[in-house]
Coordinates of C-alpha atoms in Angstrom, one line a residue:
M18 CA 10.9 -21.4 20.1
A19 CA 14.1 -23.4 19.2
K20 CA 12.6 -26.5 20.9
H21 CA 9.3 -26.3 19.2
L22 CA 10.2 -24.9 15.7
P23 CA 12.6 -27.2 13.8
D24 CA 13.8 -24.5 11.4
F25 CA 14.2 -21.7 14.0
V26 CA 17.6 -20.1 14.2
P27 CA 18.2 -17.7 17.2
R28 CA 19.7 -14.4 16.3
H29 CA 21.1 -11.8 18.7
E30 CA 19.4 -9.0 16.8
Q31 CA 16.0 -10.8 17.1
V32 CA 16.5 -11.2 20.8
A33 CA 17.4 -7.6 21.2
M34 CA 14.2 -6.5 19.4
A35 CA 12.0 -8.8 21.4
Q36 CA 13.4 -7.5 24.6
A37 CA 12.8 -3.9 23.4
V38 CA 9.2 -4.7 22.5
Q39 CA 8.6 -6.4 25.8
S40 CA 10.0 -3.3 27.6
A41 CA 7.7 -1.0 25.6
I42 CA 4.7 -3.1 26.5
D43 CA 5.6 -3.2 30.2
S44 CA 6.3 0.5 30.4
H45 CA 3.6 1.7 28.0
T46 CA 6.2 3.5 26.0
D47 CA 6.2 4.0 22.2
L48 CA 9.0 2.2 20.3
I49 CA 10.5 2.6 16.9
V50 CA 12.6 -0.3 15.6
E51 CA 14.4 -0.6 12.3
A52 CA 15.2 -4.3 11.8
G53 CA 17.3 -5.2 8.8
T54 CA 16.5 -8.1 6.5
G55 CA 17.0 -11.4 8.3
V56 CA 16.5 -10.1 11.8
G57 CA 13.1 -11.9 12.0
K58 CA 11.1 -8.9 13.2
T59 CA 7.7 -10.7 12.9
F60 CA 8.6 -13.2 15.6
A61 CA 10.5 -10.6 17.5
Y62 CA 7.3 -8.6 18.1
L63 CA 4.8 -11.6 18.1
L64 CA 6.6 -13.4 20.9
P65 CA 6.4 -10.6 23.5
V66 CA 2.9 -9.8 22.4
L67 CA 1.7 -13.4 22.9
S68 CA 3.7 -13.6 26.2
S69 CA 2.1 -10.5 27.5
L70 CA -1.4 -11.6 26.5
A71 CA -0.9 -15.0 28.2
Q72 CA 0.3 -13.3 31.4
N73 CA -2.5 -10.8 31.4
K74 CA -5.1 -13.5 31.0
S75 CA -3.7 -15.5 33.9
D76 CA -3.9 -12.3 36.0
G77 CA -7.5 -11.7 35.0
Y78 CA -6.7 -8.6 33.0
F79 CA -7.8 -8.3 29.4
K80 CA -5.5 -6.6 26.9
K81 CA -6.2 -6.1 23.2
V82 CA -3.5 -5.9 20.5
V83 CA -3.9 -4.6 16.9
I84 CA -1.3 -5.5 14.3
S85 CA -1.4 -3.2 11.3
T86 CA 0.4 -4.3 8.2
G87 CA 1.1 -2.7 4.8
T88 CA -1.0 -5.1 2.6
K89 CA -3.7 -7.7 2.7
A90 CA -1.1 -10.3 1.7
L91 CA 0.9 -9.6 4.9
Q92 CA -2.3 -9.7 6.9
E93 CA -3.0 -13.2 5.6
Q94 CA 0.6 -14.3 6.2
L95 CA 0.3 -13.3 9.9
F96 CA -3.1 -14.8 10.3
Y97 CA -2.6 -18.1 8.5
K98 CA 1.1 -18.8 8.9
D99 CA 3.1 -16.8 11.5
L100 CA 0.6 -16.6 14.4
P101 CA -0.5 -20.3 14.1
R102 CA 3.2 -21.3 14.4
L103 CA 3.6 -19.5 17.7
M104 CA 0.2 -19.9 19.4
P105 CA 0.9 -23.5 20.5
L106 CA 3.8 -22.3 22.6
F107 CA 1.4 -20.5 24.9
P108 CA -1.7 -21.6 27.0
E109 CA -4.9 -21.9 25.1
G110 CA -7.4 -19.1 25.2
I111 CA -5.7 -16.4 23.1
T112 CA -8.0 -15.5 20.2
M113 CA -7.2 -13.7 17.0
A114 CA -9.2 -12.2 14.1
M115 CA -8.4 -10.7 10.7
L116 CA -10.3 -7.6 9.6
K117 CA -10.3 -6.2 6.0
G118 CA -12.0 -3.3 4.3
R119 CA -15.6 -3.3 3.3
N120 CA -14.9 -4.1 -0.3
N121 CA -13.6 -7.5 0.6
Y122 CA -16.9 -8.8 2.0
L123 CA -20.1 -10.0 0.3
C124 CA -23.2 -7.9 1.0
I125 CA -26.0 -10.5 1.4
H126 CA -28.7 -7.8 1.0
K127 CA -27.4 -6.6 -2.3
F128 CA -26.7 -10.1 -3.6
E129 CA -30.2 -11.4 -2.8
Q130 CA -31.9 -8.3 -4.3
F131 CA -29.9 -8.8 -7.5
E132 CA -31.0 -12.4 -7.8
H133 CA -34.6 -11.3 -7.8
T134 CA -34.3 -8.3 -10.0
R135 CA -31.4 -9.0 -12.4
G136 CA -31.7 -8.3 -16.0
T137 CA -30.0 -9.9 -19.0
L138 CA -26.6 -11.3 -18.3
D139 CA -24.0 -12.6 -20.8
A140 CA -22.5 -16.1 -20.6
Q141 CA -19.5 -15.0 -18.6
Q142 CA -21.6 -13.1 -16.1
L143 CA -23.9 -16.1 -15.7
N144 CA -20.9 -18.3 -14.9
E145 CA -19.7 -15.8 -12.4
L146 CA -23.1 -15.5 -10.8
V147 CA -23.4 -19.3 -10.5
A148 CA -19.9 -19.5 -8.9
L149 CA -20.7 -16.7 -6.5
K150 CA -24.0 -18.4 -5.6
Q151 CA -22.4 -21.7 -4.8
W152 CA -19.7 -20.0 -2.7
S153 CA -22.3 -17.8 -0.9
V154 CA -24.1 -20.8 0.6
Q155 CA -20.8 -22.3 1.8
T156 CA -18.8 -19.4 3.2
D157 CA -18.6 -18.6 6.8
T158 CA -16.8 -15.3 6.4
G159 CA -18.1 -13.8 3.2
D160 CA -14.5 -12.8 2.3
F161 CA -14.0 -12.8 -1.5
A162 CA -10.4 -14.0 -1.0
E163 CA -11.9 -17.5 -0.5
I164 CA -12.9 -17.7 -4.1
E165 CA -9.8 -19.2 -5.6
Q166 CA -10.8 -18.8 -9.2
Q167 CA -11.3 -15.1 -8.9
K168 CA -8.3 -13.3 -10.4
G169 CA -8.0 -9.7 -11.3
D170 CA -11.0 -7.4 -11.8
N171 CA -14.5 -9.0 -11.6
S172 CA -17.2 -6.5 -12.4
L173 CA -20.0 -8.7 -11.2
Q174 CA -18.3 -9.5 -7.9
Q175 CA -17.7 -5.8 -7.3
S176 CA -21.4 -5.2 -7.5
F177 CA -22.0 -7.2 -4.3
T178 CA -19.3 -5.8 -2.0
A179 CA -20.3 -4.2 1.3
R180 CA -19.6 -0.8 0.0
Q181 CA -20.8 2.2 2.0
E182 CA -22.9 3.4 -0.9
Y183 CA -25.5 0.8 -0.2
C184 CA -25.0 0.1 3.5
S185 CA -27.8 1.2 5.9
G186 CA -26.1 -0.3 8.9
K187 CA -28.5 -1.3 11.7
A188 CA -31.5 -0.3 9.6
C189 CA -30.7 -3.1 7.1
A190 CA -33.1 -6.1 7.2
D191 CA -30.1 -8.4 6.9
F192 CA -27.9 -6.7 9.5
E193 CA -27.7 -9.7 11.8
R194 CA -26.6 -11.9 8.9
C195 CA -24.1 -9.3 7.6
Y196 CA -20.6 -10.7 7.0
L197 CA -19.0 -7.3 7.7
K198 CA -20.8 -7.1 11.0
K199 CA -19.8 -10.6 11.9
A200 CA -16.1 -9.9 11.0
R201 CA -16.2 -6.7 13.2
D202 CA -17.9 -8.4 16.0
K203 CA -15.3 -11.2 16.0
A204 CA -12.6 -8.6 15.9
Q205 CA -14.2 -6.8 18.8
Q206 CA -14.0 -9.9 20.9
A207 CA -10.5 -11.1 19.8
D208 CA -7.3 -10.6 21.7
I209 CA -5.3 -9.9 18.5
V210 CA -6.7 -8.2 15.5
I211 CA -4.8 -8.0 12.2
V212 CA -5.7 -5.1 10.0
N213 CA -3.9 -3.0 7.3
H214 CA -2.8 0.6 7.6
H215 CA -5.6 2.0 5.5
L216 CA -8.2 0.2 7.5
Y217 CA -6.6 1.3 10.8
F218 CA -7.1 4.9 9.9
A219 CA -10.6 4.3 8.5
D220 CA -11.8 2.2 11.5
I221 CA -12.8 5.1 13.7
Q222 CA -15.4 6.2 11.1
V223 CA -17.3 2.9 10.9
K224 CA -19.5 3.7 13.9
Q225 CA -21.4 6.2 11.6
A226 CA -22.8 3.1 9.8
G227 CA -23.8 1.4 13.0
F228 CA -20.8 -0.9 13.3
S229 CA -18.5 -1.4 16.3
S230 CA -15.1 0.1 16.1
V231 CA -12.0 -2.0 16.9
V232 CA -9.8 1.1 17.4
D233 CA -11.7 2.2 20.5
S234 CA -10.9 -0.9 22.5
M235 CA -7.2 -1.5 21.8
D236 CA -4.3 -1.1 24.2
L237 CA -1.3 -1.9 21.9
V238 CA -0.7 -1.3 18.2
V239 CA 2.2 -2.8 16.3
F240 CA 2.7 -1.1 12.9
D241 CA 4.6 -3.6 10.7
E242 CA 6.0 -2.1 7.5
A243 CA 5.8 1.2 9.3
H244 CA 7.7 3.0 6.5
Q245 CA 4.4 3.2 4.6
L246 CA 2.6 5.0 7.4
P247 CA 3.4 8.7 6.5
N248 CA 2.0 8.2 3.0
V249 CA -1.1 6.3 4.2
A250 CA -1.7 8.8 7.0
Q251 CA -1.4 11.7 4.5
H252 CA -4.0 10.0 2.3
A253 CA -6.3 9.3 5.3
F254 CA -6.2 12.9 6.4
S255 CA -7.0 14.2 2.9
E256 CA -10.4 15.1 1.4
S257 CA -11.2 14.0 -2.1
I258 CA -13.7 13.9 -5.0
S259 CA -13.5 11.0 -7.4
S260 CA -15.3 11.1 -10.7
W261 CA -15.4 7.3 -10.6
H262 CA -16.9 7.3 -7.1
M263 CA -19.6 9.9 -8.1
M264 CA -20.4 7.9 -11.3
Y265 CA -20.7 4.7 -9.3
F266 CA -22.8 6.5 -6.7
G267 CA -25.1 7.8 -9.5
Q268 CA -25.4 4.3 -10.9
S269 CA -26.2 3.0 -7.4
L270 CA -29.0 5.5 -7.1
L271 CA -30.3 4.4 -10.5
D272 CA -30.4 0.8 -9.4
F273 CA -32.0 1.8 -6.1
S274 CA -34.7 3.7 -7.8
Q275 CA -35.8 0.5 -9.6
L276 CA -36.5 -1.2 -6.2
L277 CA -38.8 1.5 -4.8
S278 CA -42.6 1.2 -5.3
A279 CA -43.0 5.0 -5.2
D280 CA -42.8 7.4 -8.2
T281 CA -39.0 7.7 -8.7
R282 CA -38.9 9.5 -12.1
Q283 CA -37.3 12.6 -10.5
L284 CA -34.7 10.4 -8.6
F285 CA -33.9 8.5 -11.8
A286 CA -33.4 11.7 -13.9
A287 CA -31.2 13.4 -11.2
A288 CA -29.1 10.3 -10.6
N289 CA -28.6 9.8 -14.4
T290 CA -27.5 13.5 -14.6
L291 CA -25.0 13.0 -11.8
R292 CA -23.6 9.9 -13.5
L293 CA -23.2 11.8 -16.8
Q294 CA -21.7 14.9 -15.2
S295 CA -19.2 12.7 -13.3
V296 CA -18.0 11.1 -16.6
E297 CA -17.8 14.6 -18.2
L298 CA -15.6 16.0 -15.4
R299 CA -12.7 14.0 -16.7
A300 CA -12.7 16.0 -19.9
Y301 CA -11.6 19.2 -18.2
F302 CA -8.2 17.7 -17.2
P303 CA -5.1 16.6 -19.2
A304 CA -5.8 13.8 -21.6
Q305 CA -2.5 12.0 -21.0
G306 CA -3.3 11.0 -17.5
D307 CA -1.1 13.5 -15.8
N308 CA -1.2 14.7 -12.2
G309 CA -0.8 18.3 -11.1
L310 CA -1.6 21.1 -8.7
W311 CA -5.2 22.3 -8.9
Q312 CA -4.3 25.9 -9.0
D313 CA -2.0 25.3 -12.0
E314 CA -4.6 23.7 -14.2
P315 CA -5.2 26.0 -17.2
L316 CA -8.8 24.8 -17.6
L317 CA -9.5 25.6 -14.0
S318 CA -12.4 28.0 -14.7
S319 CA -14.2 25.3 -16.8
A320 CA -13.5 22.6 -14.2
I321 CA -15.0 24.9 -11.5
D322 CA -18.1 25.4 -13.7
A323 CA -18.4 21.6 -14.0
L324 CA -18.0 21.2 -10.2
T325 CA -20.7 23.9 -9.6
N326 CA -23.1 21.9 -11.8
L327 CA -22.3 18.7 -9.9
G328 CA -23.0 20.5 -6.6
S329 CA -26.4 21.6 -7.9
T330 CA -27.2 18.1 -8.9
L331 CA -26.2 16.7 -5.5
A332 CA -28.4 19.3 -3.8
Q333 CA -31.3 18.3 -6.0
L334 CA -30.8 14.6 -5.2
K335 CA -30.7 15.4 -1.5
E336 CA -34.1 17.1 -1.6
I337 CA -35.5 14.1 -3.5
L338 CA -34.1 11.6 -1.0
L339 CA -35.3 13.5 2.0
L340 CA -38.8 13.1 0.7
L341 CA -38.3 9.4 0.0
R342 CA -36.7 8.7 3.4
E343 CA -40.2 8.3 5.0
L344 CA -41.0 5.5 2.6
N345 CA -37.8 3.4 2.8
D346 CA -35.1 3.1 5.5
D347 CA -32.5 2.2 2.8
V348 CA -32.4 5.9 1.8
A349 CA -30.3 6.8 4.9
P350 CA -26.8 5.7 3.7
F351 CA -27.4 7.5 0.4
L352 CA -28.2 10.7 2.2
S353 CA -25.1 10.3 4.4
I354 CA -22.8 10.0 1.3
L355 CA -24.6 12.9 -0.4
E356 CA -23.8 15.2 2.5
Q357 CA -20.1 14.2 2.4
L358 CA -20.0 14.7 -1.4
E359 CA -21.6 18.1 -1.1
L360 CA -19.1 19.1 1.5
N361 CA -16.1 17.9 -0.5
V362 CA -17.3 19.6 -3.7
G363 CA -17.6 22.8 -1.7
L364 CA -14.0 22.5 -0.6
F365 CA -12.8 22.8 -4.3
L366 CA -15.1 25.8 -5.0
T367 CA -13.4 27.8 -2.3
K368 CA -9.8 28.9 -1.5
P369 CA -7.8 26.1 0.0
R370 CA -7.3 26.1 3.8
K371 CA -4.0 27.1 5.3
G372 CA -1.6 24.2 5.3
V373 CA -3.5 22.2 2.7
F374 CA -2.8 22.0 -1.1
S375 CA -5.2 21.0 -3.8
W376 CA -4.2 18.7 -6.6
F377 CA -5.6 16.2 -9.1
Q378 CA -4.8 12.6 -10.3
C379 CA -5.8 11.5 -13.7
T380 CA -6.3 8.0 -15.2
K381 CA -7.5 7.3 -18.7
N382 CA -11.2 7.6 -17.8
H383 CA -11.4 9.3 -14.4
V384 CA -10.0 12.0 -12.2
V385 CA -9.6 12.4 -8.5
L386 CA -9.4 15.9 -6.8
R387 CA -7.6 15.9 -3.5
Q388 CA -7.0 18.4 -0.7
T389 CA -4.0 17.1 1.3
P390 CA -2.4 18.4 4.4
L391 CA 1.3 19.4 3.9
D392 CA 2.3 18.5 7.4
I393 CA 0.7 15.5 9.1
A394 CA 2.9 15.4 12.2
H395 CA 0.4 17.2 14.5
L396 CA -2.6 15.3 13.0
F397 CA -1.0 12.0 13.7
N398 CA 0.0 13.1 17.1
D399 CA -3.6 14.2 17.9
W400 CA -4.8 10.8 16.6
L401 CA -2.5 8.8 18.9
A402 CA -3.4 11.1 21.9
N403 CA -7.1 10.5 21.2
I404 CA -6.9 6.7 21.3
Q405 CA -4.2 6.5 24.0
T406 CA -2.4 3.3 22.9
T407 CA 1.1 2.0 23.2
N408 CA 2.6 1.9 19.7
V409 CA 5.4 -0.1 18.2
F410 CA 6.7 1.0 14.7
T411 CA 8.9 -1.4 12.8
S412 CA 10.3 -1.9 9.3
A413 CA 13.5 -2.9 7.6
T414 CA 13.7 0.7 6.2
L415 CA 13.1 3.5 8.6
S416 CA 16.5 5.2 9.0
V417 CA 18.7 7.4 6.9
E418 CA 22.4 6.9 7.7
N419 CA 21.4 4.9 10.8
N420 CA 19.3 7.8 12.0
L421 CA 15.6 7.7 12.6
N422 CA 15.1 11.5 12.7
Y423 CA 13.4 11.6 9.3
F424 CA 10.7 9.1 10.2
T425 CA 10.0 10.6 13.7
R426 CA 9.8 14.1 12.2
L427 CA 7.2 13.0 9.6
L428 CA 4.9 11.5 12.2
G429 CA 5.7 13.8 15.1
L430 CA 7.0 11.0 17.3
K431 CA 8.9 12.9 20.1
D432 CA 9.0 10.6 23.1
A433 CA 9.4 7.1 21.5
K434 CA 12.4 4.9 22.3
E435 CA 14.5 4.1 19.2
L436 CA 16.5 1.1 18.1
V437 CA 18.3 0.3 14.8
L438 CA 19.3 -3.3 14.3
N439 CA 21.5 -4.2 11.3
S440 CA 20.9 -7.3 9.2
P441 CA 22.7 -10.4 10.5
F442 CA 23.6 -11.4 7.0
D443 CA 27.2 -11.2 5.8
F444 CA 26.8 -8.7 3.0
Q445 CA 30.6 -8.4 2.5
Q446 CA 30.7 -12.0 1.4
Q447 CA 27.2 -12.4 0.0
S448 CA 26.8 -9.3 -2.2
L449 CA 28.5 -6.8 -4.4
L450 CA 27.4 -3.3 -5.4
Y451 CA 28.3 -2.4 -9.0
V452 CA 27.9 1.2 -10.4
P453 CA 28.6 1.0 -14.2
R454 CA 30.8 3.6 -15.8
H455 CA 29.4 3.2 -19.3
I456 CA 25.7 3.9 -18.7
P457 CA 24.8 7.3 -20.4
A458 CA 23.5 10.2 -18.2
I459 CA 19.9 10.4 -17.1
E460 CA 18.8 12.7 -19.9
D461 CA 20.6 10.7 -22.7
D462 CA 18.4 9.0 -25.2
R463 CA 20.9 6.1 -25.5
R464 CA 20.4 5.2 -21.8
A465 CA 17.6 2.6 -22.4
Q466 CA 19.7 0.8 -25.0
A467 CA 22.7 0.6 -22.6
I468 CA 20.5 -0.7 -19.7
A469 CA 18.9 -3.4 -21.9
A470 CA 22.4 -4.5 -23.1
L471 CA 23.7 -4.7 -19.5
L472 CA 20.7 -6.8 -18.5
L473 CA 21.3 -9.3 -21.3
E474 CA 25.0 -9.4 -20.5
M475 CA 24.4 -10.1 -16.8
T476 CA 21.7 -12.7 -17.3
N477 CA 24.1 -14.6 -19.6
E478 CA 26.6 -14.7 -16.6
T479 CA 24.3 -15.6 -13.7
L480 CA 22.8 -18.9 -12.6
G481 CA 19.7 -17.0 -11.4
G482 CA 17.4 -14.3 -12.6
C483 CA 17.6 -10.5 -12.7
L484 CA 15.0 -8.2 -11.2
A485 CA 15.1 -4.8 -13.0
L486 CA 13.5 -2.1 -10.9
F487 CA 12.6 1.2 -12.7
T488 CA 11.6 4.5 -11.3
S489 CA 9.2 5.2 -14.2
Y490 CA 7.0 3.2 -16.5
K491 CA 8.4 5.2 -19.5
M492 CA 11.9 3.8 -19.1
L493 CA 10.5 0.3 -18.2
Y494 CA 8.5 0.1 -21.4
R495 CA 11.4 1.5 -23.5
V496 CA 13.8 -1.2 -22.2
A497 CA 11.1 -3.8 -22.7
E498 CA 10.7 -2.7 -26.4
I499 CA 14.5 -3.1 -26.9
L500 CA 14.6 -6.5 -25.3
D501 CA 11.6 -7.6 -27.4
E502 CA 13.3 -6.4 -30.6
Q503 CA 16.3 -8.5 -29.7
G504 CA 14.2 -11.6 -29.1
A505 CA 15.0 -11.7 -25.4
G506 CA 12.6 -13.4 -23.1
F507 CA 11.4 -11.5 -20.1
L508 CA 8.5 -11.0 -17.7
I509 CA 7.0 -7.5 -17.2
Q510 CA 4.8 -6.1 -14.5
G511 CA 1.2 -5.9 -15.5
Q512 CA 1.1 -8.9 -17.7
Q513 CA -0.4 -11.0 -14.9
S514 CA -1.1 -10.5 -11.2
K515 CA 1.9 -9.7 -9.1
Q516 CA 1.7 -13.1 -7.4
D517 CA 1.5 -15.0 -10.8
I518 CA 4.5 -13.1 -12.2
L519 CA 6.6 -13.8 -9.1
T520 CA 5.7 -17.5 -9.2
A521 CA 6.8 -17.6 -12.9
F522 CA 10.0 -15.8 -12.1
R523 CA 10.8 -18.2 -9.2
Q524 CA 10.2 -21.1 -11.5
K525 CA 12.7 -19.6 -13.9
Q526 CA 10.3 -19.3 -16.8
E527 CA 12.2 -16.2 -17.8
S528 CA 15.5 -14.8 -16.4
I529 CA 14.5 -11.1 -16.5
L530 CA 11.7 -9.4 -14.6
L531 CA 11.0 -5.8 -15.4
A532 CA 9.0 -4.0 -12.8
T533 CA 8.3 -0.7 -11.0
A534 CA 6.1 0.7 -8.2
S535 CA 4.9 -2.1 -5.9
F536 CA 7.8 -4.5 -6.8
W537 CA 10.3 -2.2 -5.0
E538 CA 9.0 -3.8 -1.8
G539 CA 7.2 -6.9 -0.6
V540 CA 9.1 -9.2 -3.0
D541 CA 10.8 -12.1 -1.2
I542 CA 12.7 -14.4 -3.7
R543 CA 15.3 -16.6 -2.1
G544 CA 18.1 -18.7 -3.6
D545 CA 19.3 -18.9 -7.2
A546 CA 16.0 -17.7 -8.5
L547 CA 17.3 -14.1 -7.9
S548 CA 21.0 -13.4 -8.3
C549 CA 20.8 -9.8 -9.5
V550 CA 18.8 -6.6 -8.7
M551 CA 19.3 -3.7 -11.2
I552 CA 18.0 -0.2 -10.3
D553 CA 17.8 2.1 -13.3
K554 CA 18.5 5.4 -11.3
L555 CA 18.3 6.9 -7.9
P556 CA 14.6 7.0 -6.9
F557 CA 14.1 10.7 -6.4
T558 CA 10.5 11.9 -6.7
S559 CA 9.8 13.5 -10.0
P560 CA 9.8 17.3 -9.9
A561 CA 6.4 17.2 -11.6
D562 CA 4.9 15.2 -8.7
P563 CA 2.1 17.4 -7.3
K564 CA 2.7 16.3 -3.7
L565 CA 6.3 17.4 -4.0
Q566 CA 5.2 20.7 -5.6
G567 CA 2.9 21.2 -2.7
Q568 CA 5.8 20.6 -0.3
L569 CA 7.9 23.0 -2.2
L570 CA 5.3 25.7 -1.7
F571 CA 5.2 24.9 2.0
A572 CA 9.0 25.0 2.2
Q573 CA 9.0 28.5 0.8
S574 CA 7.0 29.7 3.7
T575 CA 9.1 27.9 6.3
Q576 CA 12.5 28.5 4.6
D577 CA 13.1 24.7 4.9
N578 CA 15.7 23.0 2.7
I579 CA 13.2 20.7 0.9
F580 CA 16.0 18.6 -0.7
E581 CA 17.7 17.7 2.5
S582 CA 14.6 17.4 4.6
L583 CA 12.4 15.5 2.2
Q584 CA 13.6 14.6 -1.3
L585 CA 16.9 13.0 -0.2
P586 CA 15.6 11.0 2.7
Q587 CA 12.6 9.8 0.6
A588 CA 15.0 8.6 -2.1
V589 CA 17.4 7.0 0.3
M590 CA 14.6 4.9 1.9
A591 CA 13.2 4.0 -1.5
L592 CA 16.7 2.8 -2.6
K593 CA 17.0 0.7 0.6
Q594 CA 13.7 -0.9 -0.2
G595 CA 14.7 -1.8 -3.7
A596 CA 18.2 -3.1 -2.7
G597 CA 16.5 -5.1 0.0
R598 CA 15.0 -7.5 -2.6
L599 CA 18.5 -9.0 -3.2
I600 CA 19.7 -10.8 -0.1
R601 CA 16.8 -12.6 1.6
H602 CA 18.6 -15.5 3.3
E603 CA 21.9 -16.2 4.8
L604 CA 22.8 -18.5 1.9
D605 CA 21.8 -16.0 -0.8
R606 CA 24.5 -14.4 -3.0
G607 CA 23.8 -11.5 -5.4
L608 CA 24.8 -8.4 -7.4
L609 CA 23.2 -5.0 -6.9
I610 CA 23.6 -2.7 -9.9
V611 CA 22.7 0.9 -9.6
C612 CA 22.9 2.6 -13.1
D613 CA 23.4 6.1 -11.8
D614 CA 26.7 7.9 -11.6
R615 CA 25.3 10.4 -9.1
L616 CA 25.8 7.7 -6.5
V617 CA 29.6 8.4 -6.7
T618 CA 29.8 11.8 -8.3
K619 CA 27.5 13.9 -6.1
P620 CA 28.1 14.7 -2.4
Y621 CA 24.7 13.4 -1.5
G622 CA 25.6 10.0 -2.9
Q623 CA 27.3 9.3 0.5
S624 CA 23.9 9.4 2.2
F625 CA 22.8 6.6 -0.1
L626 CA 26.0 4.5 0.4
A627 CA 26.0 5.0 4.2
S628 CA 22.4 3.8 4.3
L629 CA 22.9 0.6 2.2
P630 CA 24.1 -2.6 3.8
N631 CA 27.9 -3.0 4.1
M632 CA 28.5 -4.5 0.6
R633 CA 31.7 -4.6 -1.3
R634 CA 31.7 -2.2 -4.2
T635 CA 33.1 -1.9 -7.7
R636 CA 32.8 0.0 -10.9
C637 CA 34.6 -2.7 -12.9
L638 CA 32.3 -4.7 -15.3
D639 CA 34.6 -7.8 -15.3
K640 CA 34.7 -7.9 -11.5
A641 CA 30.9 -7.7 -11.4
K642 CA 30.6 -10.5 -14.0
Q643 CA 33.0 -12.7 -12.1
F644 CA 31.1 -12.2 -8.9
I645 CA 27.7 -13.0 -10.4
S646 CA 29.0 -16.0 -12.3
R647 CA 30.2 -17.5 -9.0
V648 CA 33.9 -17.1 -9.7
D649 CA 35.7 -16.8 -6.4
V650 CA 36.5 -13.1 -6.2
K651 CA 38.7 -12.1 -3.2
E652 CA 38.0 -9.0 -1.3
K653 CA 41.4 -7.5 -2.3
D654 CA 40.4 -7.9 -6.0
I655 CA 37.3 -5.7 -5.6
E656 CA 38.3 -2.2 -6.4
P657 CA 36.5 0.5 -4.3
I658 CA 33.9 2.8 -5.9
S659 CA 35.3 6.1 -7.1
N660 CA 34.7 8.7 -9.7

């Protein structure tokens, strides 16, 4: 690699990880690796993967590898950047494919039907349709990511995705032309397939629609960004009812009824009833968009009545579609979805199963009801036993106090080999942790004002920008209001797409970026563009979070200490993710500010400190300002953190 890649710098930690991955492949043993920022974990697992594939091909033995990542952006980075850099180092013949979820691909059948039957479109929709038509005759993949001008939501584009609601699988007249089928066929033949975690768990179900499954044929799975797996797995093993999904399904049936030559008045009326009932379901839940446990909902009896009516409408639609099935093969996918919707509605009309809790998520216009398993360890274990693969789990944040027990317990990984590799960066010289003394307590109304003032003070000192990470939108918006009142310039999450905001921040259009949620990870800004990361408080899950409430109910029956076993490790790993945005290169230099006294006043604060990189620490504002302004601050001048 050093000979072929001009910018490659060998690191001992990267070599150690590559050797561990190679050993796992050779011995068919699962491996868990925490690789700190700068280790170069992507190359550390790609090199032994490609080496093993090359060796197996020369021996005449075929081996398939699936790489599962956290996001589509990481999929594309692997497919278009990382793998192409390494492939020339090996003999030709190793093939790769990238596979995304259904909603990323154009459905030819729906698109051509729409062109023949479309009604009146406004000017914007006509422009969108023309652009989609031009692209549709040029594309080889049907992947909407190819359309460069598509940014944000596009209602017209969403009407033509290969959604399950319309898909009749092999029965479709355009099955051989289908882009989703072609993508899956290519993935089936490729040596390396790049998916994301959500698609990995969903893949085993695609055979129901007549598509081949990638999961069935793989030998090795590498889970990159593996810290996301427990949440994704819990979501995958849940059952749900979405008012938006049922409304969309009702609209799909309405559109479908227009294409049938038979008398469809009954179908039209029942589908319209389903659509209206789905919209009305939202009214039975809190207006402010709160989440909560299903059994705690004060309007539960009314919501159950609404669900009962929905169930009756679904049963009526099923009878109608069974009669129409003889006339049109396209009825089949609708029936399949109806049966699943009926089953899920029934789950919420009966007492929850043991080990499962019911809860709801509200947005402004829609509600999702979920039944989620409290413990996914045995489910994930059964999943792995069923597919019998060798598995490598890796991330920069898997451990708590250099121990992987929390991660292994969540997923039930008992026999995997473990390796924790620290970052090769010199955090003692490159970074400083500052815990302010003057920030009011968590519940104090003056807290937002103090945080805004500190942000302004620090951005006046630094050569680069400050990324302010918040644990709630409420605090983020309050700080934004204060900054705006003072005439300060800043960027805020949600104004543009994540990529556009990060591009503007790198270009120093504003020196402050206020963010939450997804910006705690997956943000890679190097050099002077980012000199300070501020975290408003320790990222404990809100006590009102329904999943935490469900876990608390579960803990009561097991007498488990939920704080030590769940809340604290979750918060530690989240803080590690946020802090990881600061130092991304060996030449970076930056200040980490944690505006939470509990880091030094509570006994559990030591778990956070022991899990963070080995930074120098201070509570002195002047020392923090000197460091961020590039004044040479000697180690002896940095006072240790204390109460």
